[in-house]
mmCIF file of C-alpha atoms and ligand atoms in Angstrom:
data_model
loop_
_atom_site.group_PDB
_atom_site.id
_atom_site.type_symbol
_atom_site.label_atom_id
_atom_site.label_comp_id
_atom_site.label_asym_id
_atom_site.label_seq_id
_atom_site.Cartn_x
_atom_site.Cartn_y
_atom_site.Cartn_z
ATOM 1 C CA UNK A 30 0.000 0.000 0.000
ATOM 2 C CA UNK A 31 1.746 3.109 -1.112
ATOM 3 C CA UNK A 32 -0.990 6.138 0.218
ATOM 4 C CA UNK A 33 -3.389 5.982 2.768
ATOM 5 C CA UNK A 34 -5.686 8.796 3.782
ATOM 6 C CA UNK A 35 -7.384 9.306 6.860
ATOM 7 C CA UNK A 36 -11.049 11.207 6.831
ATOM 8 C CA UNK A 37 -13.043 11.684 9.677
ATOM 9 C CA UNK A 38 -16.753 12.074 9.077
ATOM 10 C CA UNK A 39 -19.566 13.167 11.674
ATOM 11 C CA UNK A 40 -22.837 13.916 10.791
ATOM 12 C CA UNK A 41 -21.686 15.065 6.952
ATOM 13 C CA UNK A 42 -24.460 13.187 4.960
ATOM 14 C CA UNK A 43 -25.312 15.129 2.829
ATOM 15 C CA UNK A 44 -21.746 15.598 1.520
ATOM 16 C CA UNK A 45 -20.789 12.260 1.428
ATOM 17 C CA UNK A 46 -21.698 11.767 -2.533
ATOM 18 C CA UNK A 47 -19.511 14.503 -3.286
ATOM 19 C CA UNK A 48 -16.623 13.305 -0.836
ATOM 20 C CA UNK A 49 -16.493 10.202 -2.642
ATOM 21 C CA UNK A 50 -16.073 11.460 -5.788
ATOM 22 C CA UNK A 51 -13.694 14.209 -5.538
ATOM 23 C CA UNK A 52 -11.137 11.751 -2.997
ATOM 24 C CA UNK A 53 -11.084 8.789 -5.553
ATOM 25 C CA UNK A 54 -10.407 11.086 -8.482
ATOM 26 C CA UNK A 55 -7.865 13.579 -6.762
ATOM 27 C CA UNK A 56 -6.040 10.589 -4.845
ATOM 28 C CA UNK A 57 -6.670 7.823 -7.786
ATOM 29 C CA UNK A 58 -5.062 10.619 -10.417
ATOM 30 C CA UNK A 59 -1.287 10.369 -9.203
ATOM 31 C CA UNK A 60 -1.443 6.920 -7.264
ATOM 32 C CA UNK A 61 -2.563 3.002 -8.187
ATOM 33 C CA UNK A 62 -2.244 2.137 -4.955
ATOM 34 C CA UNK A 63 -4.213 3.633 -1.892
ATOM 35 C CA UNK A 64 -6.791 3.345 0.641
ATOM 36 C CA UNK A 65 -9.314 6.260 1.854
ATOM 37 C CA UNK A 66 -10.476 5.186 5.240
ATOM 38 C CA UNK A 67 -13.599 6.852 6.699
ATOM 39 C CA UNK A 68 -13.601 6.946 10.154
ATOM 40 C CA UNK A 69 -17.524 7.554 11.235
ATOM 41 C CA UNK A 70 -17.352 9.281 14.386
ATOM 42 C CA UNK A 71 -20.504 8.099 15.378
ATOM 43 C CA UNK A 72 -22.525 10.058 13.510
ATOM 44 C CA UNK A 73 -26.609 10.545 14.000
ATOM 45 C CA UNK A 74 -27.299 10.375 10.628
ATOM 46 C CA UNK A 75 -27.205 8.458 7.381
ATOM 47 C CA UNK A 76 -23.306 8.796 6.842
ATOM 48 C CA UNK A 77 -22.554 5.565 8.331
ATOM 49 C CA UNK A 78 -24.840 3.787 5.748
ATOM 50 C CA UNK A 79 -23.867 5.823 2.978
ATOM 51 C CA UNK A 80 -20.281 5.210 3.678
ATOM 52 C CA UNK A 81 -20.553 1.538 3.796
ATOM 53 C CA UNK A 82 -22.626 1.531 0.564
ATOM 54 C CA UNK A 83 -19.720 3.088 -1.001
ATOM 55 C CA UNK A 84 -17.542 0.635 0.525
ATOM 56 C CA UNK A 85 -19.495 -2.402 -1.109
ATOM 57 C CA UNK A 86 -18.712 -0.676 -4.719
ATOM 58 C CA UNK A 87 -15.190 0.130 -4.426
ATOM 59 C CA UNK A 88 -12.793 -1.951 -1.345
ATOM 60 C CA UNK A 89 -10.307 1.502 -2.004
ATOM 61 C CA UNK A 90 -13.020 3.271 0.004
ATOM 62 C CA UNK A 91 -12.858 1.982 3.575
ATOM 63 C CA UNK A 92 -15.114 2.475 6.970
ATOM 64 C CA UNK A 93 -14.446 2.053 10.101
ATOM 65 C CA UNK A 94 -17.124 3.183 12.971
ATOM 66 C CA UNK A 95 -16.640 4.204 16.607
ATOM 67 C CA UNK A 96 -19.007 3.024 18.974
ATOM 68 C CA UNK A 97 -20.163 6.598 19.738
ATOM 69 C CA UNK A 98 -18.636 10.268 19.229
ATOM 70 C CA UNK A 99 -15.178 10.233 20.262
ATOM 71 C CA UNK A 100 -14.555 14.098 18.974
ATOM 72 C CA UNK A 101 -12.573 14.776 15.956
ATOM 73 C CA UNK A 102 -8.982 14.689 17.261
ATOM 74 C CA UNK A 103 -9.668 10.687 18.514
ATOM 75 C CA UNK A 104 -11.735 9.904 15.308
ATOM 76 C CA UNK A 105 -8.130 10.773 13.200
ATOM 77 C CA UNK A 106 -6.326 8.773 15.454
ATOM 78 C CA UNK A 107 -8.602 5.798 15.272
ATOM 79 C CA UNK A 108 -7.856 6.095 11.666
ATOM 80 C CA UNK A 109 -4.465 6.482 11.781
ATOM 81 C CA UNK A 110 -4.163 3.646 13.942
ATOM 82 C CA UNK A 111 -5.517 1.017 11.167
ATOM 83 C CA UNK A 112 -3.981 2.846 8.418
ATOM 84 C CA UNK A 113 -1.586 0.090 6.337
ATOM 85 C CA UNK A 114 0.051 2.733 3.663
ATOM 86 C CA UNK A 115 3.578 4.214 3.537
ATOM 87 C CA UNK A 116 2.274 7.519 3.218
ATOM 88 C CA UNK A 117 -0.490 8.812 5.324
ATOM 89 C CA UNK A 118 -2.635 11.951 4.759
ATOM 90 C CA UNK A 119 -5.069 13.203 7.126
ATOM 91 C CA UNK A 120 -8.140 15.652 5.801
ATOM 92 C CA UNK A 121 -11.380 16.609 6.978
ATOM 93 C CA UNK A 122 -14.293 14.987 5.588
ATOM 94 C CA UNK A 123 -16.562 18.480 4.719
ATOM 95 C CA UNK A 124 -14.058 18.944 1.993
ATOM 96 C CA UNK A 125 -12.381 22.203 3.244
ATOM 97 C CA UNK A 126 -9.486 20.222 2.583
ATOM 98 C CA UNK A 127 -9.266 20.125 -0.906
ATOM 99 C CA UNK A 128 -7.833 16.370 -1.885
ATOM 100 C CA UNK A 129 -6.823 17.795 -5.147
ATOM 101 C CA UNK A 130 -4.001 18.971 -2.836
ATOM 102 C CA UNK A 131 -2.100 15.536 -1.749
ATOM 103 C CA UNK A 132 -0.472 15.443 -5.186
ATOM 104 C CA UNK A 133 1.618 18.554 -4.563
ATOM 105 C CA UNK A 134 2.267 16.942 -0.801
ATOM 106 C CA UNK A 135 2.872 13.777 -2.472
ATOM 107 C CA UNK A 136 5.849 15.308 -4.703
ATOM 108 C CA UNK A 137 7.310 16.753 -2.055
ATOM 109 C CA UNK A 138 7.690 14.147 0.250
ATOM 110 C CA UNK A 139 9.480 12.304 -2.519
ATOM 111 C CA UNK A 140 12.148 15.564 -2.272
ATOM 112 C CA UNK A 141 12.794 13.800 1.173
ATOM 113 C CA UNK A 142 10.517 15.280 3.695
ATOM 114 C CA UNK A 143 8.489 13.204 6.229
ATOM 115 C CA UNK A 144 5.820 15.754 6.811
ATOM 116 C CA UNK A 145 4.431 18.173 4.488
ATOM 117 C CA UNK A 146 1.625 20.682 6.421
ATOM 118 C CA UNK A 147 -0.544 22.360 4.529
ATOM 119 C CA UNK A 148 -0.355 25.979 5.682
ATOM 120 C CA UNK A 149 -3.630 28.304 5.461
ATOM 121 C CA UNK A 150 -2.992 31.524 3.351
ATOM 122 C CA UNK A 151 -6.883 32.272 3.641
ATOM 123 C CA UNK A 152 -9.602 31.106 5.670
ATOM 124 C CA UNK A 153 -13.289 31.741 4.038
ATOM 125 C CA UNK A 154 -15.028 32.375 7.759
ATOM 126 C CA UNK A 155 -16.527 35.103 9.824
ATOM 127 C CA UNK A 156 -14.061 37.745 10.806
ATOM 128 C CA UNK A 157 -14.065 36.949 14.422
ATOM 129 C CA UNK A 158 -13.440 33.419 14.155
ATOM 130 C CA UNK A 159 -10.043 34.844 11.621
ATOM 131 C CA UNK A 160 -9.610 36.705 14.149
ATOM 132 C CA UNK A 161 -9.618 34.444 16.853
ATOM 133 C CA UNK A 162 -7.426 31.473 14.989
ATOM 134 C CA UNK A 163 -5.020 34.209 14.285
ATOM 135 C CA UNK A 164 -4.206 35.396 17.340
ATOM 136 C CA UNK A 165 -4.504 31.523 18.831
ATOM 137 C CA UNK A 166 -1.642 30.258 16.615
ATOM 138 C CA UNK A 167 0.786 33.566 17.678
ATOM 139 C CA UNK A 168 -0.121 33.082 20.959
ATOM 140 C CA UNK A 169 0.812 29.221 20.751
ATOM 141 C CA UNK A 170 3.680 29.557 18.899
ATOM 142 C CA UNK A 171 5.110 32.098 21.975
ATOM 143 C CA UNK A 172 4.012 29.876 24.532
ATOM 144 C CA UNK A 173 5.028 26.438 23.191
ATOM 145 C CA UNK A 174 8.339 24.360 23.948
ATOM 146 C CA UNK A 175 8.072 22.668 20.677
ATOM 147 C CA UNK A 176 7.935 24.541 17.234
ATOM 148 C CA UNK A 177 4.358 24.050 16.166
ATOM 149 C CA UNK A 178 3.821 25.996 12.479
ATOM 150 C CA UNK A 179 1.715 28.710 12.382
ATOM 151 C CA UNK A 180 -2.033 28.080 10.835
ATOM 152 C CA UNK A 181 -1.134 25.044 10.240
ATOM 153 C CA UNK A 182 -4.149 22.063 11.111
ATOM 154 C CA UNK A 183 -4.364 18.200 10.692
ATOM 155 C CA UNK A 184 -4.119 18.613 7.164
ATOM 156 C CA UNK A 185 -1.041 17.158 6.163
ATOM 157 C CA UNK A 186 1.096 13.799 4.746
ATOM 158 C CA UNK A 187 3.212 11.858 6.500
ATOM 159 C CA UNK A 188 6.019 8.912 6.567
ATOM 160 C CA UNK A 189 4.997 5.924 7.836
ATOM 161 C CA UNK A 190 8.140 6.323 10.653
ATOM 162 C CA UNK A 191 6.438 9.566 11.802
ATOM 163 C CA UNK A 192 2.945 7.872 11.974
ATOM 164 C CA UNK A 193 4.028 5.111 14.316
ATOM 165 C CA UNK A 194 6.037 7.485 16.385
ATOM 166 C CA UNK A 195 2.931 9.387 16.827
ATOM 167 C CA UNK A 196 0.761 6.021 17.341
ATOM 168 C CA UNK A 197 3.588 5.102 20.570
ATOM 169 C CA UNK A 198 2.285 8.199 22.201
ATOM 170 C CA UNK A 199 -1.382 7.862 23.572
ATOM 171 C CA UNK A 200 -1.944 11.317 25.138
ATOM 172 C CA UNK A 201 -5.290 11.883 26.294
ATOM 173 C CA UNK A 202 -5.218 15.681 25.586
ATOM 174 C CA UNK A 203 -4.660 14.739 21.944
ATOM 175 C CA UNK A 204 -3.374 17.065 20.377
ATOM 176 C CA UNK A 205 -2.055 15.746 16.708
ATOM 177 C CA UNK A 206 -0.824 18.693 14.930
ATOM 178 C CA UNK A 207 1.448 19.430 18.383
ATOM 179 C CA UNK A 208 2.849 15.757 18.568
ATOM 180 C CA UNK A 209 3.128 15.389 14.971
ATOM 181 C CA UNK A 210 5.571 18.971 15.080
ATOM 182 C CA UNK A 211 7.453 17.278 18.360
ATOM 183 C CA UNK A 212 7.680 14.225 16.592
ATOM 184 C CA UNK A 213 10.822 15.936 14.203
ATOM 185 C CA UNK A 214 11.700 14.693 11.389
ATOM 186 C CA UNK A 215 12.633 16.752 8.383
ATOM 187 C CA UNK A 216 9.142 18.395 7.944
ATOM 188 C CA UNK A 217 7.808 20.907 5.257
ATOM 189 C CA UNK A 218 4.977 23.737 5.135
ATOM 190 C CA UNK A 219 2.763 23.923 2.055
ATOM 191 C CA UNK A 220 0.240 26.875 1.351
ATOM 192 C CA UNK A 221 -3.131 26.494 0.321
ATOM 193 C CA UNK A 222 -6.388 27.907 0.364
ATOM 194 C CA UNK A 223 -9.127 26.834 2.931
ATOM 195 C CA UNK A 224 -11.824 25.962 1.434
ATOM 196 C CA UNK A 225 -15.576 26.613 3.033
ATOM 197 C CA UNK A 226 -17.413 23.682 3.889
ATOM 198 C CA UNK A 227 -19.056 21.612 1.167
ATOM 199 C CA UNK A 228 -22.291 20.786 2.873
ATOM 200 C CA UNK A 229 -23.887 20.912 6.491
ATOM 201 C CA UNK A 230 -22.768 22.988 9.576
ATOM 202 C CA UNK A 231 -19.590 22.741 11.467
ATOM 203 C CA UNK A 232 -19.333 19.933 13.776
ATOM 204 C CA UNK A 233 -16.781 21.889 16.075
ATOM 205 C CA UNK A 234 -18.913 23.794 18.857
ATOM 206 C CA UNK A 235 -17.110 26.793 20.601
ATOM 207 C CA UNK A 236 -17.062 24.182 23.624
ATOM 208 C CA UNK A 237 -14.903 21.670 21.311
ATOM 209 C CA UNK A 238 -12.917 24.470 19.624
ATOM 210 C CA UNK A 239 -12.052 26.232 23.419
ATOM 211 C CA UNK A 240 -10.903 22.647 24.481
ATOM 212 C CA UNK A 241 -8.758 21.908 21.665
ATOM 213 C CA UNK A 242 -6.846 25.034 22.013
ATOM 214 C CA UNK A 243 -6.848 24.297 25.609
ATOM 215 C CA UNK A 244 -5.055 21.471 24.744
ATOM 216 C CA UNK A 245 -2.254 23.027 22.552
ATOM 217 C CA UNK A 246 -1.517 25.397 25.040
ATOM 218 C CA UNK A 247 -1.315 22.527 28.119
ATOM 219 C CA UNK A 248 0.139 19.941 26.498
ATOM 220 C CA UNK A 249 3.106 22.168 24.936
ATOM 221 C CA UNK A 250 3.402 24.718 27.156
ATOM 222 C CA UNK A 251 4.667 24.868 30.570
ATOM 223 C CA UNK A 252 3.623 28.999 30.384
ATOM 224 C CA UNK A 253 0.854 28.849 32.703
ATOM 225 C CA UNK A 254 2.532 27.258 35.575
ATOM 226 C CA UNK A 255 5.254 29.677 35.075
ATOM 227 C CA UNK A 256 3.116 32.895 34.665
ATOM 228 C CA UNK A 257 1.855 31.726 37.996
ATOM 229 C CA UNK A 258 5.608 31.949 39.806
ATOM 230 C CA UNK A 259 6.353 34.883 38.068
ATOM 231 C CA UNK A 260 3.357 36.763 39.275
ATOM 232 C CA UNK A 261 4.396 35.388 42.888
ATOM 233 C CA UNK A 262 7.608 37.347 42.325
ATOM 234 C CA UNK A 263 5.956 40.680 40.750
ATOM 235 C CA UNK A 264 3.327 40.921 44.006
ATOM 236 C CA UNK A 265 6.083 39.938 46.174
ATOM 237 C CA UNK A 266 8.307 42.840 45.199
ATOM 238 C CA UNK A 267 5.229 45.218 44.674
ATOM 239 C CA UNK A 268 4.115 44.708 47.989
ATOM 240 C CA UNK A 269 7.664 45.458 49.653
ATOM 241 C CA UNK A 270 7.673 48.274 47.821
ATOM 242 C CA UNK A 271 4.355 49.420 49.132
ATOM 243 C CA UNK A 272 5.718 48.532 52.500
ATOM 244 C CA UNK A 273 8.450 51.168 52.046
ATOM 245 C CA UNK A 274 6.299 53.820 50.951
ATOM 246 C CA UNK A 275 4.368 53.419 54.442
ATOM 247 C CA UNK A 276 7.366 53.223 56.413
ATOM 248 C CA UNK A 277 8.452 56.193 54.440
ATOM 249 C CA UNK A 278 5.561 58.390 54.711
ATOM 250 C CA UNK A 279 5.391 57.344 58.621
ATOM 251 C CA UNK A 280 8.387 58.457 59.480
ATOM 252 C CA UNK A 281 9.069 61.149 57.788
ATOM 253 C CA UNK A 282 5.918 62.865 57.507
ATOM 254 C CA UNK A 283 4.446 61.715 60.235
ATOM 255 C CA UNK A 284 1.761 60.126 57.885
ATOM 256 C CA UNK A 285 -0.337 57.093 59.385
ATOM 257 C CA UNK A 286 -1.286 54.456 56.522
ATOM 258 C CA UNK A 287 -4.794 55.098 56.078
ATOM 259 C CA UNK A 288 -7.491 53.821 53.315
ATOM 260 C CA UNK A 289 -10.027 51.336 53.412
ATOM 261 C CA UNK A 290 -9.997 50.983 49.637
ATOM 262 C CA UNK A 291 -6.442 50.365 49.025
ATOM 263 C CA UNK A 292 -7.211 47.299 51.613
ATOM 264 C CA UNK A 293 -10.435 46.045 49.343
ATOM 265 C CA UNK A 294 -8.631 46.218 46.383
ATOM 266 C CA UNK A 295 -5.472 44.657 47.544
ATOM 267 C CA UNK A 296 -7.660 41.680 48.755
ATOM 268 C CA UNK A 297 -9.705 41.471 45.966
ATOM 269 C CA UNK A 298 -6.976 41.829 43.515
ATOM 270 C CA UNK A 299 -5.223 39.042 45.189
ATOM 271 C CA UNK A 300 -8.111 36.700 45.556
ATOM 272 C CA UNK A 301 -8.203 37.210 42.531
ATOM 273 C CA UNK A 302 -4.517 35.868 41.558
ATOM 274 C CA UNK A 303 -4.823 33.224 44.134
ATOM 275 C CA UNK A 304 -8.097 31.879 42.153
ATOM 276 C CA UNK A 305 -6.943 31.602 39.020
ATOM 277 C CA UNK A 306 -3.374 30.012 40.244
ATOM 278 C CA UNK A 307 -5.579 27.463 42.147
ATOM 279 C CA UNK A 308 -7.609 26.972 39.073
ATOM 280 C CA UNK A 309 -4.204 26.657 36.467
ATOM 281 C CA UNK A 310 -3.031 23.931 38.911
ATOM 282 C CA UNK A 311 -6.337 22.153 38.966
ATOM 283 C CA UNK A 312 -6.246 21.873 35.221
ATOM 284 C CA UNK A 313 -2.804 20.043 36.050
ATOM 285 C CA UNK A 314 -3.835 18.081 38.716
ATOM 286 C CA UNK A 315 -6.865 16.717 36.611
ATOM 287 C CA UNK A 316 -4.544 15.980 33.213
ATOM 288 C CA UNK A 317 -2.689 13.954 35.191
ATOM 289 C CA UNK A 318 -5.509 12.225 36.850
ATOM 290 C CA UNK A 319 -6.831 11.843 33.156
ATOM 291 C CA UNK A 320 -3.843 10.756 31.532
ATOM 292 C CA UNK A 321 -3.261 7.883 34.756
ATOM 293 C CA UNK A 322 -6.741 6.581 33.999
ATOM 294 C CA UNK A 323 -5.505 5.595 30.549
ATOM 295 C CA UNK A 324 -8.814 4.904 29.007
ATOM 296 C CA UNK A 325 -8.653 4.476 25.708
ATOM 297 C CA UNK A 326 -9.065 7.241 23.233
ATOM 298 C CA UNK A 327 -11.418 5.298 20.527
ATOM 299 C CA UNK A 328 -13.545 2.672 20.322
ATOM 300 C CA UNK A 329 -14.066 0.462 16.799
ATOM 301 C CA UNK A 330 -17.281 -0.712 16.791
ATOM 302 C CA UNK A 331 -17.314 -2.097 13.258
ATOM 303 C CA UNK A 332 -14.367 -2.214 10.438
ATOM 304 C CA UNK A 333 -15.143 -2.364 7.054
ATOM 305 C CA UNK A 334 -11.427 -2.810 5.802
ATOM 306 C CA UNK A 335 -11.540 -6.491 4.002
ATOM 307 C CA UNK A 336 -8.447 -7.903 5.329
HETATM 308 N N1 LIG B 401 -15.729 15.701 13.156
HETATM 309 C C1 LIG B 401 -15.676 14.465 13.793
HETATM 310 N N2 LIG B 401 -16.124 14.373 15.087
HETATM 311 C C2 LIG B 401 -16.590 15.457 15.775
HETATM 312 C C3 LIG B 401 -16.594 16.720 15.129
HETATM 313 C C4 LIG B 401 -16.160 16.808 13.830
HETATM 314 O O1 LIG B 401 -15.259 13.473 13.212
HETATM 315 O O2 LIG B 401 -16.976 15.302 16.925
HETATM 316 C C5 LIG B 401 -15.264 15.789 11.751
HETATM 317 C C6 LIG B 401 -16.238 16.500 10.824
HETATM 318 O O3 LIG B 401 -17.134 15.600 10.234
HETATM 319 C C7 LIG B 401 -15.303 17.089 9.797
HETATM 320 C C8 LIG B 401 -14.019 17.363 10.577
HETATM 321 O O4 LIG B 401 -14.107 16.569 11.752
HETATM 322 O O5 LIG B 401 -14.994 16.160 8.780
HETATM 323 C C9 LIG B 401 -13.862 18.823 10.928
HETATM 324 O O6 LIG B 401 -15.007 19.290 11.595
HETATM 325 P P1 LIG B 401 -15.589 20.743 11.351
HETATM 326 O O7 LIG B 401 -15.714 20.995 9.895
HETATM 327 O O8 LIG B 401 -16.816 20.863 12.162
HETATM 328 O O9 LIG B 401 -14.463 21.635 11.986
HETATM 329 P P2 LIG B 401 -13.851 23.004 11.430
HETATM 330 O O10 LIG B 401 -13.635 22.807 9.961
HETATM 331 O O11 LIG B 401 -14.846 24.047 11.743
HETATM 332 O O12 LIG B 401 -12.576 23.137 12.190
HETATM 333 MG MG1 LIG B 402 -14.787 22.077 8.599
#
């Protein structure tokens, strides 16, 4: 098996004809050899069925189904995790990945890269949620340990020694675009245009989206535990400073400290600080709660692969 690409699907029926069609041809144009495997994230609707009917006319096209919505990030990785090719491509299955695209990731792989990222010059969405990714990415990119490429998602190819890297490490805050970056390897950006969606509404709530970038900025980041100490330090020195000023004004103006509302602020201020410090630990406290309970990410339900 030479390409295999990975495309998960929840709740896209109604785009499912087209998905089909454009994949085979784009994919089926520069390779003989290759496997599309749907991943059906337990979706409410007819996709499942759909899928499978495709299946029965072409064994290329191949399902597997979770046993109930897993959320996008573990629906890839269920894919990934049955995927048999040497070269493995990840898109999304609304088609805002344009397949037409693996060709040009396929060539350059061959110039000796293991992972070619497709990079997004445009995004066609609301100027808010630009906005939002835009800032997101900078913001990640300061805060991370590991060099994760600016708007850069899932959408990519890669060798089959960076896939089973990535397949070793089980992280329950998964995270793929982060471990695939920490993974190494020479790896290569590609620009492209996103696409908008084909059919239906976005699966991704605000919830999903929050917790995903959540999960970027935990898993490579040690920032906010450090942003805690270092606000430790900055009210530590403030409030000797402070201290001075009393002592200052006491004795040499004969100035008693006086002022309820410096008092209320300085307590509310630092309630505040304590708070969210409690709260950034928590967070900690519970990934590594999560990540001892070692559940597993997925759950296959059925596989229509024929092995
Ligand atoms: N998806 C999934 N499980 C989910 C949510 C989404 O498998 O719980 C799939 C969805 O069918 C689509 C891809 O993940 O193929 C990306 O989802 P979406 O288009 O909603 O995200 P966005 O493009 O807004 O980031
Ligand atoms: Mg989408």
């Amino acid at each position: 098996m030479q390409i295999s690409i990975v495309i998960p699907v929840y709740n896209e029926s109604e785009g499912i004809d087209e998905l089909y069609r454009r994949t085979m041809t784009a994919i089926s144009s520069f390779s003989d050899s290759f496997e599309l495997i749907c991943v059906d994230d337990g979706s409410e609707d007819t996709s499942l069925s759909q899928l499978i009917d495709y299946h029965k006319q072409d064994p290329r096209f191949k399902v597997i189904s979770l046993s109930r919505n897993f959320g996008h990030q573990s629906a890839v990785l269920a894919g990934l995790s049955v995927a048999k090719g040497d070269y493995i491509g990840i898109m999304d299955g609304d088609l805002q990945d344009p397949p037409e695209i693996f060709e040009r990731f396929y060539h350059k792989m061959k110039e000796g890269f293991d992972v070619v990222y497709a990079v997004r010059k445009k995004r066609k969405e609301g100027l808010v949620k630009k906005f939002a990714y835009w800032l997101y990415y900078r913001l990640l990119a300061k805060m991370s340990d590991t060099n994760i490429p600016l708007d850069s998602g899932d959408f990519c190819m890669m060798s089959r020694r960076v896939l089973d890297k990535m397949l070793t490490m089980q992280e329950q805050s998964l995270y793929l675009r982060g471990i695939r970056a920490w993974v190494g390897y020479p790896q290569a950006g590609l620009e492209y245009e996103r696409a908008e969606r084909f059919a239906g509404e976005p699966k991704y709530d605000f919830k999903q989206l929050f917790r995903l970038a959540y999960n970027g900025m935990f898993s490579f980041s040690s920032l906010p535990v450090r942003v805690m100490r270092r606000l430790g330090y900055f009210t530590l020195i403030f409030s000797f400073l402070y201290f001075l000023k009393i002592l200052i004004s006491y004795f040499l103006y004969n100035d008693a400290p006086q002022g309820f509302t410096t008092l209320a602020l300085a307590i509310f201020f630092f309630s505040g600080v304590q708070l969210i410090s409690i709260g950034v630990l928590g967070e900690y406290v519970y990934r590594t709660y999560n990540e001892s309970r070692e559940r597993p990410l997925f759950i296959i339900k059925d596989k229509y692969l024929n092995e």
